[in-house]
Amino acid sequence: MTEATEQPAVPDEIPAVAAQRPITTVQQHILDQQRRFPGASGSFSWLLSGITLTTKMIAARVRRAGLIDEATGAIGATNVQGEVQQKLDVYANQVMVHNLSLRESVAVLASEENEQPLLVAGEDPMAQYGIIFDPLDGSSNIDVGVSVGTTFSILKCDPGRKVNDLSELVLQPGTRQVAAGYVVYGSSVILVYTAGNGVHGFTLDPAIGAYVLSHENIRMPQQGKYYSVNEAYADSFPEVYRTYLDRLRKGALGQKYGSRYIGSMVADFHRTLLKGGVFLYPPTAENPDGKLRLMYEANPVAMLAEQAGGVATTGDRRVLDVMPTDIHQRTPIVCGGQVEMEDFRRCTIEAGL
Ligand code: AHM
Ligand code: MG
């Protein structure tokens, strides 16, 4: 576990935060959580360190976008979704696969960028985790200096099980996630994760190269000020979404909502998690099942939202209850605080859905 389990090296200058309160790195936090479970082997925290190392490597490259050729622009190919791959999509995917393949407890990896999952561990009895991820969400924003992110969902699976197709090992509903999270590469780099015991946020301290606890036990506000949706598609949203957005705008919930939309799900969700409100990607004419991917975009966000006291639905049911049939399947999503989501539910009931 040399990545030094992210214990910060002794810094030249003691960061200001240390003077005020003790530093908790994400690694320490995960180990502390694990200690609550007698017999826990530590393999989970070692696995998580594969993700934190990867996201630091991605962050370093994102920071240099515009300075080095490898960090901006498309590679001239499309991925399994038929979407243009950016150079950083490819790099982020390679680093994630490489780093996680070295973790003994990982059995299966599945990525937005690969059509099929990868069996990493064969029949190693230690290997029990499946990790599904989008290595670089919102990557078309890289070239213009706008926030992007990485999302991950962790499931337990049995690599010894006989299956026709590797996907079967990870095709499980979101309720079976043992952990999930994201990193937003924004004005700072923030990792947010849940292992089913609250939602915790860590900011990458560039002075020491470690993710340091900055947002403990995040709770989504009951009500926020903004809705977040690509309104350019509004004409083709199903009627219930148009009615709902109209209610938000016109003050039916006691205040008139404003609009914020970055076009990077991680960044739009991160704001919604911290400040409240609602994030939506409804069905559209072009994407009748929504655009976002259930297993590595909607499920992590839904688990985090619920753990923080919010709600996430597909429009007609809880996101986490959807039984996937394809690792790349899409889903509509509506996700936010209690007040906004209660009103959305009312709209769907009134629409007879
Ligand atoms: P990507 O995974 O190919 O980057 O696409 C997902 C992104 C999300 O981050 C974001 O919410 C959405 O696409 C934006 O889509 P649109 O431009 O249709 O609003
Ligand atoms: Mg993506």
mmCIF file of C-alpha atoms and ligand atoms in Angstrom:
data_model
loop_
_atom_site.group_PDB
_atom_site.id
_atom_site.type_symbol
_atom_site.label_atom_id
_atom_site.label_comp_id
_atom_site.label_asym_id
_atom_site.label_seq_id
_atom_site.Cartn_x
_atom_site.Cartn_y
_atom_site.Cartn_z
ATOM 1 C CA MET A 1 0.000 0.000 0.000
ATOM 2 C CA THR A 2 2.611 2.415 -0.978
ATOM 3 C CA GLU A 3 0.554 5.131 -2.437
ATOM 4 C CA ALA A 4 1.354 5.853 1.110
ATOM 5 C CA THR A 5 -2.245 5.196 1.899
ATOM 6 C CA GLU A 6 -2.342 8.892 1.235
ATOM 7 C CA GLN A 7 -0.751 9.838 4.511
ATOM 8 C CA PRO A 8 0.482 13.295 3.674
ATOM 9 C CA ALA A 9 4.224 13.657 3.506
ATOM 10 C CA VAL A 10 5.519 16.211 5.984
ATOM 11 C CA PRO A 11 4.857 19.433 4.127
ATOM 12 C CA ASP A 12 7.336 22.288 3.946
ATOM 13 C CA GLU A 13 4.654 24.590 5.156
ATOM 14 C CA ILE A 14 1.956 23.365 7.492
ATOM 15 C CA PRO A 15 -1.355 24.054 5.742
ATOM 16 C CA ALA A 16 -3.503 26.615 7.466
ATOM 17 C CA VAL A 17 -6.220 24.071 8.060
ATOM 18 C CA ALA A 18 -3.845 21.988 10.228
ATOM 19 C CA ALA A 19 -3.387 24.804 12.632
ATOM 20 C CA GLN A 20 -7.102 24.883 13.332
ATOM 21 C CA ARG A 21 -8.094 21.230 13.399
ATOM 22 C CA PRO A 22 -6.527 17.848 12.761
ATOM 23 C CA ILE A 23 -6.373 16.702 9.137
ATOM 24 C CA THR A 24 -8.400 13.646 8.183
ATOM 25 C CA THR A 25 -7.463 12.200 4.819
ATOM 26 C CA VAL A 26 -9.952 10.159 2.844
ATOM 27 C CA GLN A 27 -7.839 7.087 3.547
ATOM 28 C CA GLN A 28 -7.978 7.645 7.299
ATOM 29 C CA HIS A 29 -11.692 8.249 7.054
ATOM 30 C CA ILE A 30 -12.335 4.990 5.223
ATOM 31 C CA LEU A 31 -10.139 3.059 7.652
ATOM 32 C CA ASP A 32 -12.003 4.608 10.599
ATOM 33 C CA GLN A 33 -15.305 3.592 9.061
ATOM 34 C CA GLN A 34 -13.991 0.082 8.458
ATOM 35 C CA ARG A 35 -12.893 -0.320 12.060
ATOM 36 C CA ARG A 36 -16.554 -0.216 13.005
ATOM 37 C CA PHE A 37 -16.975 -3.555 11.269
ATOM 38 C CA PRO A 38 -15.076 -6.272 13.150
ATOM 39 C CA GLY A 39 -13.106 -8.502 10.807
ATOM 40 C CA ALA A 40 -12.943 -5.964 7.983
ATOM 41 C CA SER A 41 -9.786 -6.741 6.037
ATOM 42 C CA GLY A 42 -8.819 -3.296 4.794
ATOM 43 C CA SER A 43 -9.218 -4.450 1.206
ATOM 44 C CA PHE A 44 -11.976 -1.939 0.635
ATOM 45 C CA SER A 45 -9.811 1.017 1.593
ATOM 46 C CA TRP A 46 -7.011 -0.305 -0.603
ATOM 47 C CA LEU A 47 -9.493 -0.478 -3.465
ATOM 48 C CA LEU A 48 -10.674 3.085 -2.827
ATOM 49 C CA SER A 49 -7.055 4.226 -2.911
ATOM 50 C CA GLY A 50 -6.955 3.022 -6.542
ATOM 51 C CA ILE A 51 -9.722 5.480 -7.294
ATOM 52 C CA THR A 52 -8.182 8.361 -5.368
ATOM 53 C CA LEU A 53 -4.801 7.858 -7.017
ATOM 54 C CA THR A 54 -6.463 7.772 -10.446
ATOM 55 C CA THR A 55 -8.446 10.930 -9.857
ATOM 56 C CA LYS A 56 -5.312 12.775 -8.723
ATOM 57 C CA MET A 57 -3.649 11.750 -11.975
ATOM 58 C CA ILE A 58 -6.669 12.923 -13.979
ATOM 59 C CA ALA A 59 -6.810 16.179 -11.998
ATOM 60 C CA ALA A 60 -3.148 16.843 -12.762
ATOM 61 C CA ARG A 61 -3.832 16.490 -16.473
ATOM 62 C CA VAL A 62 -7.064 18.494 -16.403
ATOM 63 C CA ARG A 63 -5.119 21.309 -14.743
ATOM 64 C CA ARG A 64 -2.741 21.371 -17.714
ATOM 65 C CA ALA A 65 -5.467 21.496 -20.378
ATOM 66 C CA GLY A 66 -4.404 24.093 -22.912
ATOM 67 C CA LEU A 67 -0.720 23.643 -22.063
ATOM 68 C CA ILE A 68 -0.140 20.123 -23.291
ATOM 69 C CA ASP A 69 -1.486 18.537 -26.431
ATOM 70 C CA GLU A 70 -2.571 15.373 -24.635
ATOM 71 C CA ALA A 71 -5.129 17.217 -22.520
ATOM 72 C CA THR A 72 -7.427 18.854 -25.052
ATOM 73 C CA GLY A 73 -9.286 17.884 -28.189
ATOM 74 C CA ALA A 74 -10.898 14.804 -29.640
ATOM 75 C CA ILE A 75 -9.035 11.682 -30.739
ATOM 76 C CA GLY A 76 -11.147 11.246 -33.853
ATOM 77 C CA ALA A 77 -13.004 8.142 -32.630
ATOM 78 C CA THR A 78 -16.352 7.479 -30.986
ATOM 79 C CA ASN A 79 -17.045 5.329 -27.942
ATOM 80 C CA VAL A 80 -19.653 2.618 -27.455
ATOM 81 C CA GLN A 81 -22.306 5.309 -26.998
ATOM 82 C CA GLY A 82 -21.449 6.763 -30.413
ATOM 83 C CA GLU A 83 -20.071 9.869 -28.678
ATOM 84 C CA VAL A 84 -16.899 11.647 -29.709
ATOM 85 C CA GLN A 85 -14.011 10.555 -27.471
ATOM 86 C CA GLN A 86 -11.789 13.267 -26.115
ATOM 87 C CA LYS A 87 -8.104 12.565 -25.525
ATOM 88 C CA LEU A 88 -8.698 12.914 -21.814
ATOM 89 C CA ASP A 89 -11.531 10.340 -21.925
ATOM 90 C CA VAL A 90 -9.055 7.802 -23.215
ATOM 91 C CA TYR A 91 -6.334 8.742 -20.736
ATOM 92 C CA ALA A 92 -8.723 8.737 -17.768
ATOM 93 C CA ASN A 93 -10.048 5.330 -18.742
ATOM 94 C CA GLN A 94 -6.602 3.809 -19.178
ATOM 95 C CA VAL A 95 -5.402 5.097 -15.826
ATOM 96 C CA MET A 96 -8.525 3.921 -14.014
ATOM 97 C CA VAL A 97 -8.310 0.431 -15.525
ATOM 98 C CA HIS A 98 -4.586 0.164 -14.852
ATOM 99 C CA ASN A 99 -4.719 1.318 -11.231
ATOM 100 C CA LEU A 100 -7.781 -0.718 -10.310
ATOM 101 C CA SER A 101 -6.469 -3.862 -12.007
ATOM 102 C CA LEU A 102 -3.666 -3.837 -9.442
ATOM 103 C CA ARG A 103 -6.106 -4.038 -6.522
ATOM 104 C CA GLU A 104 -6.530 -7.689 -5.490
ATOM 105 C CA SER A 105 -10.108 -7.215 -4.337
ATOM 106 C CA VAL A 106 -11.336 -6.041 -7.735
ATOM 107 C CA ALA A 107 -13.080 -8.695 -9.813
ATOM 108 C CA VAL A 108 -14.754 -6.836 -12.651
ATOM 109 C CA LEU A 109 -14.361 -3.371 -14.146
ATOM 110 C CA ALA A 110 -16.912 -1.740 -16.419
ATOM 111 C CA SER A 111 -16.485 1.675 -17.994
ATOM 112 C CA GLU A 112 -18.490 4.044 -20.129
ATOM 113 C CA GLU A 113 -15.627 3.880 -22.595
ATOM 114 C CA ASN A 114 -15.608 0.072 -23.017
ATOM 115 C CA GLU A 115 -18.410 -1.889 -24.607
ATOM 116 C CA GLN A 116 -17.763 -4.964 -22.483
ATOM 117 C CA PRO A 117 -16.668 -5.239 -18.857
ATOM 118 C CA LEU A 118 -13.179 -6.535 -18.082
ATOM 119 C CA LEU A 119 -12.637 -9.558 -15.874
ATOM 120 C CA VAL A 120 -9.657 -8.550 -13.841
ATOM 121 C CA ALA A 121 -9.127 -11.212 -11.247
ATOM 122 C CA GLY A 122 -10.200 -14.497 -12.749
ATOM 123 C CA GLU A 123 -11.007 -16.814 -9.892
ATOM 124 C CA ASP A 124 -9.039 -15.071 -7.156
ATOM 125 C CA PRO A 125 -11.123 -15.714 -4.003
ATOM 126 C CA MET A 126 -10.126 -12.285 -2.653
ATOM 127 C CA ALA A 127 -11.735 -10.568 -5.603
ATOM 128 C CA GLN A 128 -15.296 -9.615 -4.839
ATOM 129 C CA TYR A 129 -15.872 -6.070 -6.041
ATOM 130 C CA GLY A 130 -17.228 -4.876 -9.357
ATOM 131 C CA ILE A 131 -16.508 -1.234 -10.142
ATOM 132 C CA ILE A 132 -18.499 0.607 -12.768
ATOM 133 C CA PHE A 133 -17.377 4.075 -13.715
ATOM 134 C CA ASP A 134 -17.475 6.989 -16.071
ATOM 135 C CA PRO A 135 -13.814 8.026 -16.107
ATOM 136 C CA LEU A 136 -14.476 11.539 -17.371
ATOM 137 C CA ASP A 137 -18.025 12.808 -17.321
ATOM 138 C CA GLY A 138 -18.838 15.962 -19.256
ATOM 139 C CA SER A 139 -15.543 15.729 -21.131
ATOM 140 C CA SER A 140 -16.671 18.018 -23.948
ATOM 141 C CA ASN A 141 -16.252 20.821 -21.387
ATOM 142 C CA ILE A 142 -12.494 20.295 -21.048
ATOM 143 C CA ASP A 143 -11.516 22.510 -23.959
ATOM 144 C CA VAL A 144 -13.347 25.482 -22.477
ATOM 145 C CA GLY A 145 -12.110 25.279 -18.911
ATOM 146 C CA VAL A 146 -15.406 24.108 -17.425
ATOM 147 C CA SER A 147 -15.784 21.547 -14.624
ATOM 148 C CA VAL A 148 -15.735 17.830 -15.417
ATOM 149 C CA GLY A 149 -15.930 14.783 -13.172
ATOM 150 C CA THR A 150 -15.407 11.073 -12.557
ATOM 151 C CA THR A 151 -18.219 8.869 -11.213
ATOM 152 C CA PHE A 152 -18.009 5.381 -9.686
ATOM 153 C CA SER A 153 -20.313 2.715 -8.348
ATOM 154 C CA ILE A 154 -19.066 -0.297 -6.366
ATOM 155 C CA LEU A 155 -20.976 -3.565 -6.192
ATOM 156 C CA LYS A 156 -20.164 -6.949 -4.720
ATOM 157 C CA CYS A 157 -20.083 -9.752 -7.240
ATOM 158 C CA ASP A 158 -18.965 -13.340 -7.519
ATOM 159 C CA PRO A 159 -16.396 -13.770 -10.293
ATOM 160 C CA GLY A 160 -16.560 -17.571 -9.868
ATOM 161 C CA ARG A 161 -20.207 -17.618 -10.958
ATOM 162 C CA LYS A 162 -20.868 -19.202 -14.340
ATOM 163 C CA VAL A 163 -22.268 -16.552 -16.686
ATOM 164 C CA ASN A 164 -22.806 -16.259 -20.424
ATOM 165 C CA ASP A 165 -21.673 -12.686 -20.462
ATOM 166 C CA LEU A 166 -19.448 -10.818 -17.986
ATOM 167 C CA SER A 167 -22.039 -8.051 -17.741
ATOM 168 C CA GLU A 168 -24.233 -10.442 -15.763
ATOM 169 C CA LEU A 169 -21.799 -10.174 -12.845
ATOM 170 C CA VAL A 170 -22.515 -6.485 -12.412
ATOM 171 C CA LEU A 171 -26.110 -6.186 -13.604
ATOM 172 C CA GLN A 172 -27.539 -5.413 -10.177
ATOM 173 C CA PRO A 173 -29.895 -2.663 -9.034
ATOM 174 C CA GLY A 174 -28.467 0.439 -7.379
ATOM 175 C CA THR A 175 -29.767 -0.703 -3.986
ATOM 176 C CA ARG A 176 -26.929 -3.255 -4.064
ATOM 177 C CA GLN A 177 -24.178 -0.636 -4.306
ATOM 178 C CA VAL A 178 -21.783 -0.937 -1.374
ATOM 179 C CA ALA A 179 -20.291 2.456 -2.128
ATOM 180 C CA ALA A 180 -20.519 5.180 -4.727
ATOM 181 C CA GLY A 181 -19.139 8.611 -5.371
ATOM 182 C CA TYR A 182 -17.603 11.125 -7.698
ATOM 183 C CA VAL A 183 -14.788 13.583 -8.067
ATOM 184 C CA VAL A 184 -15.486 17.030 -9.460
ATOM 185 C CA TYR A 185 -12.544 18.746 -11.144
ATOM 186 C CA GLY A 186 -13.672 22.296 -10.607
ATOM 187 C CA SER A 187 -12.310 25.423 -8.994
ATOM 188 C CA SER A 188 -11.011 22.864 -6.509
ATOM 189 C CA VAL A 189 -10.905 19.073 -6.787
ATOM 190 C CA ILE A 190 -13.470 17.469 -4.499
ATOM 191 C CA LEU A 191 -14.158 13.812 -3.850
ATOM 192 C CA VAL A 192 -17.575 12.894 -2.463
ATOM 193 C CA TYR A 193 -18.367 9.334 -1.428
ATOM 194 C CA THR A 194 -20.770 7.224 0.536
ATOM 195 C CA ALA A 195 -20.327 3.703 1.782
ATOM 196 C CA GLY A 196 -23.879 3.639 3.127
ATOM 197 C CA ASN A 197 -23.098 5.647 6.223
ATOM 198 C CA GLY A 198 -23.657 9.250 5.206
ATOM 199 C CA VAL A 199 -22.027 11.347 2.509
ATOM 200 C CA HIS A 200 -18.578 12.805 3.018
ATOM 201 C CA GLY A 201 -16.590 15.288 0.939
ATOM 202 C CA PHE A 202 -12.808 15.715 0.690
ATOM 203 C CA THR A 203 -10.917 18.492 -1.015
ATOM 204 C CA LEU A 204 -7.606 17.764 -2.701
ATOM 205 C CA ASP A 205 -5.010 19.867 -0.923
ATOM 206 C CA PRO A 206 -2.456 20.586 -3.635
ATOM 207 C CA ALA A 207 0.152 21.465 -1.007
ATOM 208 C CA ILE A 208 0.260 17.908 0.304
ATOM 209 C CA GLY A 209 -1.338 15.877 -2.507
ATOM 210 C CA ALA A 210 -4.011 14.379 -0.256
ATOM 211 C CA TYR A 211 -7.785 14.502 -0.153
ATOM 212 C CA VAL A 212 -8.615 16.163 3.166
ATOM 213 C CA LEU A 213 -12.005 15.975 4.870
ATOM 214 C CA SER A 214 -13.765 19.273 4.143
ATOM 215 C CA HIS A 215 -17.488 18.403 4.082
ATOM 216 C CA GLU A 216 -18.414 15.941 6.814
ATOM 217 C CA ASN A 217 -21.807 14.262 6.756
ATOM 218 C CA ILE A 218 -23.314 16.339 3.943
ATOM 219 C CA ARG A 219 -27.088 16.894 4.133
ATOM 220 C CA MET A 220 -28.977 18.105 1.088
ATOM 221 C CA PRO A 221 -31.061 21.166 2.016
ATOM 222 C CA GLN A 222 -34.802 20.459 2.140
ATOM 223 C CA GLN A 223 -35.348 23.230 -0.406
ATOM 224 C CA GLY A 224 -32.986 25.140 -2.681
ATOM 225 C CA LYS A 225 -33.192 28.046 -5.098
ATOM 226 C CA TYR A 226 -32.322 26.518 -8.462
ATOM 227 C CA TYR A 227 -33.430 23.932 -10.957
ATOM 228 C CA SER A 228 -30.854 22.483 -13.306
ATOM 229 C CA VAL A 229 -31.902 21.154 -16.710
ATOM 230 C CA ASN A 230 -31.051 21.671 -20.375
ATOM 231 C CA GLU A 231 -34.016 23.899 -21.217
ATOM 232 C CA ALA A 232 -33.211 23.909 -24.913
ATOM 233 C CA TYR A 233 -34.976 20.538 -25.065
ATOM 234 C CA ALA A 234 -38.030 21.698 -23.111
ATOM 235 C CA ASP A 235 -40.383 21.554 -26.096
ATOM 236 C CA SER A 236 -39.868 17.820 -26.307
ATOM 237 C CA PHE A 237 -40.046 17.050 -22.563
ATOM 238 C CA PRO A 238 -43.147 15.056 -21.601
ATOM 239 C CA GLU A 239 -45.921 17.362 -20.420
ATOM 240 C CA VAL A 240 -45.437 16.590 -16.715
ATOM 241 C CA TYR A 241 -41.885 17.983 -16.778
ATOM 242 C CA ARG A 242 -43.027 21.175 -18.486
ATOM 243 C CA THR A 243 -45.790 21.648 -15.904
ATOM 244 C CA TYR A 244 -43.332 21.047 -13.075
ATOM 245 C CA LEU A 245 -40.722 23.503 -14.371
ATOM 246 C CA ASP A 246 -43.445 26.062 -14.838
ATOM 247 C CA ARG A 247 -44.479 25.650 -11.202
ATOM 248 C CA LEU A 248 -40.873 26.133 -10.059
ATOM 249 C CA ARG A 249 -40.506 29.269 -12.157
ATOM 250 C CA LYS A 250 -43.812 30.788 -11.141
ATOM 251 C CA GLY A 251 -43.404 30.391 -7.378
ATOM 252 C CA ALA A 252 -45.775 27.487 -6.627
ATOM 253 C CA LEU A 253 -43.290 26.236 -4.025
ATOM 254 C CA GLY A 254 -43.233 29.534 -2.142
ATOM 255 C CA GLN A 255 -40.443 31.156 -4.168
ATOM 256 C CA LYS A 256 -39.502 31.656 -7.804
ATOM 257 C CA TYR A 257 -36.671 29.359 -8.806
ATOM 258 C CA GLY A 258 -33.653 30.410 -10.828
ATOM 259 C CA SER A 259 -31.841 28.218 -13.324
ATOM 260 C CA ARG A 260 -28.279 26.835 -13.306
ATOM 261 C CA TYR A 261 -26.954 24.365 -15.872
ATOM 262 C CA ILE A 262 -23.318 23.558 -16.471
ATOM 263 C CA GLY A 263 -23.745 20.515 -18.721
ATOM 264 C CA SER A 264 -21.452 18.384 -16.552
ATOM 265 C CA MET A 265 -23.644 16.108 -14.465
ATOM 266 C CA VAL A 266 -21.128 15.849 -11.651
ATOM 267 C CA ALA A 267 -20.854 19.609 -11.295
ATOM 268 C CA ASP A 268 -24.599 20.178 -11.620
ATOM 269 C CA PHE A 269 -25.297 17.454 -9.065
ATOM 270 C CA HIS A 270 -22.572 18.661 -6.709
ATOM 271 C CA ARG A 271 -24.191 22.091 -6.542
ATOM 272 C CA THR A 272 -27.602 20.492 -5.983
ATOM 273 C CA LEU A 273 -26.194 18.298 -3.199
ATOM 274 C CA LEU A 274 -24.647 21.218 -1.333
ATOM 275 C CA LYS A 275 -27.166 23.974 -2.061
ATOM 276 C CA GLY A 276 -30.370 22.032 -2.687
ATOM 277 C CA GLY A 277 -32.789 22.400 -5.581
ATOM 278 C CA VAL A 278 -33.392 19.864 -8.307
ATOM 279 C CA PHE A 279 -31.350 18.384 -11.160
ATOM 280 C CA LEU A 280 -33.184 16.832 -14.107
ATOM 281 C CA TYR A 281 -32.367 15.042 -17.337
ATOM 282 C CA PRO A 282 -35.849 14.134 -18.656
ATOM 283 C CA PRO A 283 -36.746 12.078 -21.728
ATOM 284 C CA THR A 284 -36.352 14.144 -24.910
ATOM 285 C CA ALA A 285 -37.183 13.614 -28.564
ATOM 286 C CA GLU A 286 -33.568 12.700 -29.248
ATOM 287 C CA ASN A 287 -33.136 10.602 -26.109
ATOM 288 C CA PRO A 288 -36.538 9.128 -25.208
ATOM 289 C CA ASP A 289 -34.953 7.197 -22.294
ATOM 290 C CA GLY A 290 -32.993 10.209 -21.116
ATOM 291 C CA LYS A 291 -29.290 10.632 -21.802
ATOM 292 C CA LEU A 292 -27.598 9.666 -18.566
ATOM 293 C CA ARG A 293 -26.433 6.128 -17.961
ATOM 294 C CA LEU A 294 -28.118 4.225 -15.162
ATOM 295 C CA MET A 295 -25.257 2.190 -13.783
ATOM 296 C CA TYR A 296 -22.376 4.651 -13.647
ATOM 297 C CA GLU A 297 -24.080 8.056 -13.691
ATOM 298 C CA ALA A 298 -27.590 7.859 -12.212
ATOM 299 C CA ASN A 299 -26.984 5.145 -9.598
ATOM 300 C CA PRO A 300 -24.027 6.810 -7.851
ATOM 301 C CA VAL A 301 -25.830 10.139 -7.811
ATOM 302 C CA ALA A 302 -29.044 8.514 -6.530
ATOM 303 C CA MET A 303 -27.254 6.717 -3.692
ATOM 304 C CA LEU A 304 -25.503 9.929 -2.654
ATOM 305 C CA ALA A 305 -28.741 11.918 -2.860
ATOM 306 C CA GLU A 306 -30.629 9.442 -0.691
ATOM 307 C CA GLN A 307 -27.797 9.152 1.811
ATOM 308 C CA ALA A 308 -27.838 12.952 2.104
ATOM 309 C CA GLY A 309 -31.600 13.066 2.718
ATOM 310 C CA GLY A 310 -32.694 13.774 -0.870
ATOM 311 C CA VAL A 311 -34.676 11.803 -3.454
ATOM 312 C CA ALA A 312 -33.840 10.446 -6.932
ATOM 313 C CA THR A 313 -36.403 9.069 -9.365
ATOM 314 C CA THR A 314 -36.543 8.072 -13.009
ATOM 315 C CA GLY A 315 -39.767 10.046 -13.296
ATOM 316 C CA ASP A 316 -41.924 7.128 -12.262
ATOM 317 C CA ARG A 317 -39.876 5.132 -9.756
ATOM 318 C CA ARG A 318 -36.857 5.166 -7.472
ATOM 319 C CA VAL A 319 -33.646 5.118 -9.520
ATOM 320 C CA LEU A 320 -32.009 2.615 -7.164
ATOM 321 C CA ASP A 321 -34.785 0.055 -7.707
ATOM 322 C CA VAL A 322 -34.282 -0.239 -11.465
ATOM 323 C CA MET A 323 -33.033 -3.698 -12.433
ATOM 324 C CA PRO A 324 -30.532 -3.101 -15.242
ATOM 325 C CA THR A 325 -30.438 -5.245 -18.348
ATOM 326 C CA ASP A 326 -27.462 -3.553 -20.007
ATOM 327 C CA ILE A 327 -24.458 -1.878 -18.397
ATOM 328 C CA HIS A 328 -24.786 1.103 -20.733
ATOM 329 C CA GLN A 329 -28.559 1.598 -20.487
ATOM 330 C CA ARG A 330 -29.891 5.097 -20.100
ATOM 331 C CA THR A 331 -32.461 6.471 -17.729
ATOM 332 C CA PRO A 332 -34.255 9.755 -17.164
ATOM 333 C CA ILE A 333 -33.448 11.252 -13.756
ATOM 334 C CA VAL A 334 -35.003 13.791 -11.417
ATOM 335 C CA CYS A 335 -33.043 14.286 -8.255
ATOM 336 C CA GLY A 336 -33.211 16.838 -5.486
ATOM 337 C CA GLY A 337 -34.306 17.929 -2.062
ATOM 338 C CA GLN A 338 -37.451 16.854 -0.208
ATOM 339 C CA VAL A 339 -39.545 19.921 -1.069
ATOM 340 C CA GLU A 340 -38.800 19.888 -4.816
ATOM 341 C CA MET A 341 -39.190 16.123 -5.100
ATOM 342 C CA GLU A 342 -42.473 16.104 -3.186
ATOM 343 C CA ASP A 343 -43.838 18.614 -5.690
ATOM 344 C CA PHE A 344 -42.557 16.574 -8.619
ATOM 345 C CA ARG A 345 -44.352 13.531 -7.171
ATOM 346 C CA ARG A 346 -47.546 15.575 -6.881
ATOM 347 C CA CYS A 347 -47.241 16.588 -10.535
ATOM 348 C CA THR A 348 -46.821 12.964 -11.639
ATOM 349 C CA ILE A 349 -49.818 11.851 -9.574
ATOM 350 C CA GLU A 350 -51.945 14.663 -11.026
ATOM 351 C CA ALA A 351 -50.817 13.621 -14.500
ATOM 352 C CA GLY A 352 -51.998 10.097 -13.704
ATOM 353 C CA LEU A 353 -48.512 8.579 -13.997
HETATM 354 P P1 AHM B 1 -20.767 12.234 -21.256
HETATM 355 O O1 AHM B 1 -20.762 11.118 -20.260
HETATM 356 O O2 AHM B 1 -20.627 11.721 -22.663
HETATM 357 O O3 AHM B 1 -19.792 13.303 -20.931
HETATM 358 O O4 AHM B 1 -22.258 12.858 -21.259
HETATM 359 C C1 AHM B 1 -22.874 13.102 -20.051
HETATM 360 C C2 AHM B 1 -23.059 14.586 -19.880
HETATM 361 C C3 AHM B 1 -23.452 14.900 -18.466
HETATM 362 O O5 AHM B 1 -22.324 15.257 -17.733
HETATM 363 C C4 AHM B 1 -24.393 16.061 -18.622
HETATM 364 O O6 AHM B 1 -25.346 16.108 -17.582
HETATM 365 C C5 AHM B 1 -25.023 15.799 -19.943
HETATM 366 O O7 AHM B 1 -24.134 14.998 -20.692
HETATM 367 C C6 AHM B 1 -25.277 17.055 -20.718
HETATM 368 O O8 AHM B 1 -25.993 16.738 -21.863
HETATM 369 P P2 AHM B 1 -26.680 17.873 -22.770
HETATM 370 O O9 AHM B 1 -25.584 18.573 -23.473
HETATM 371 O O10 AHM B 1 -27.588 17.101 -23.688
HETATM 372 O O11 AHM B 1 -27.460 18.768 -21.839
HETATM 373 MG MG MG B 2 -18.637 10.501 -19.942
#
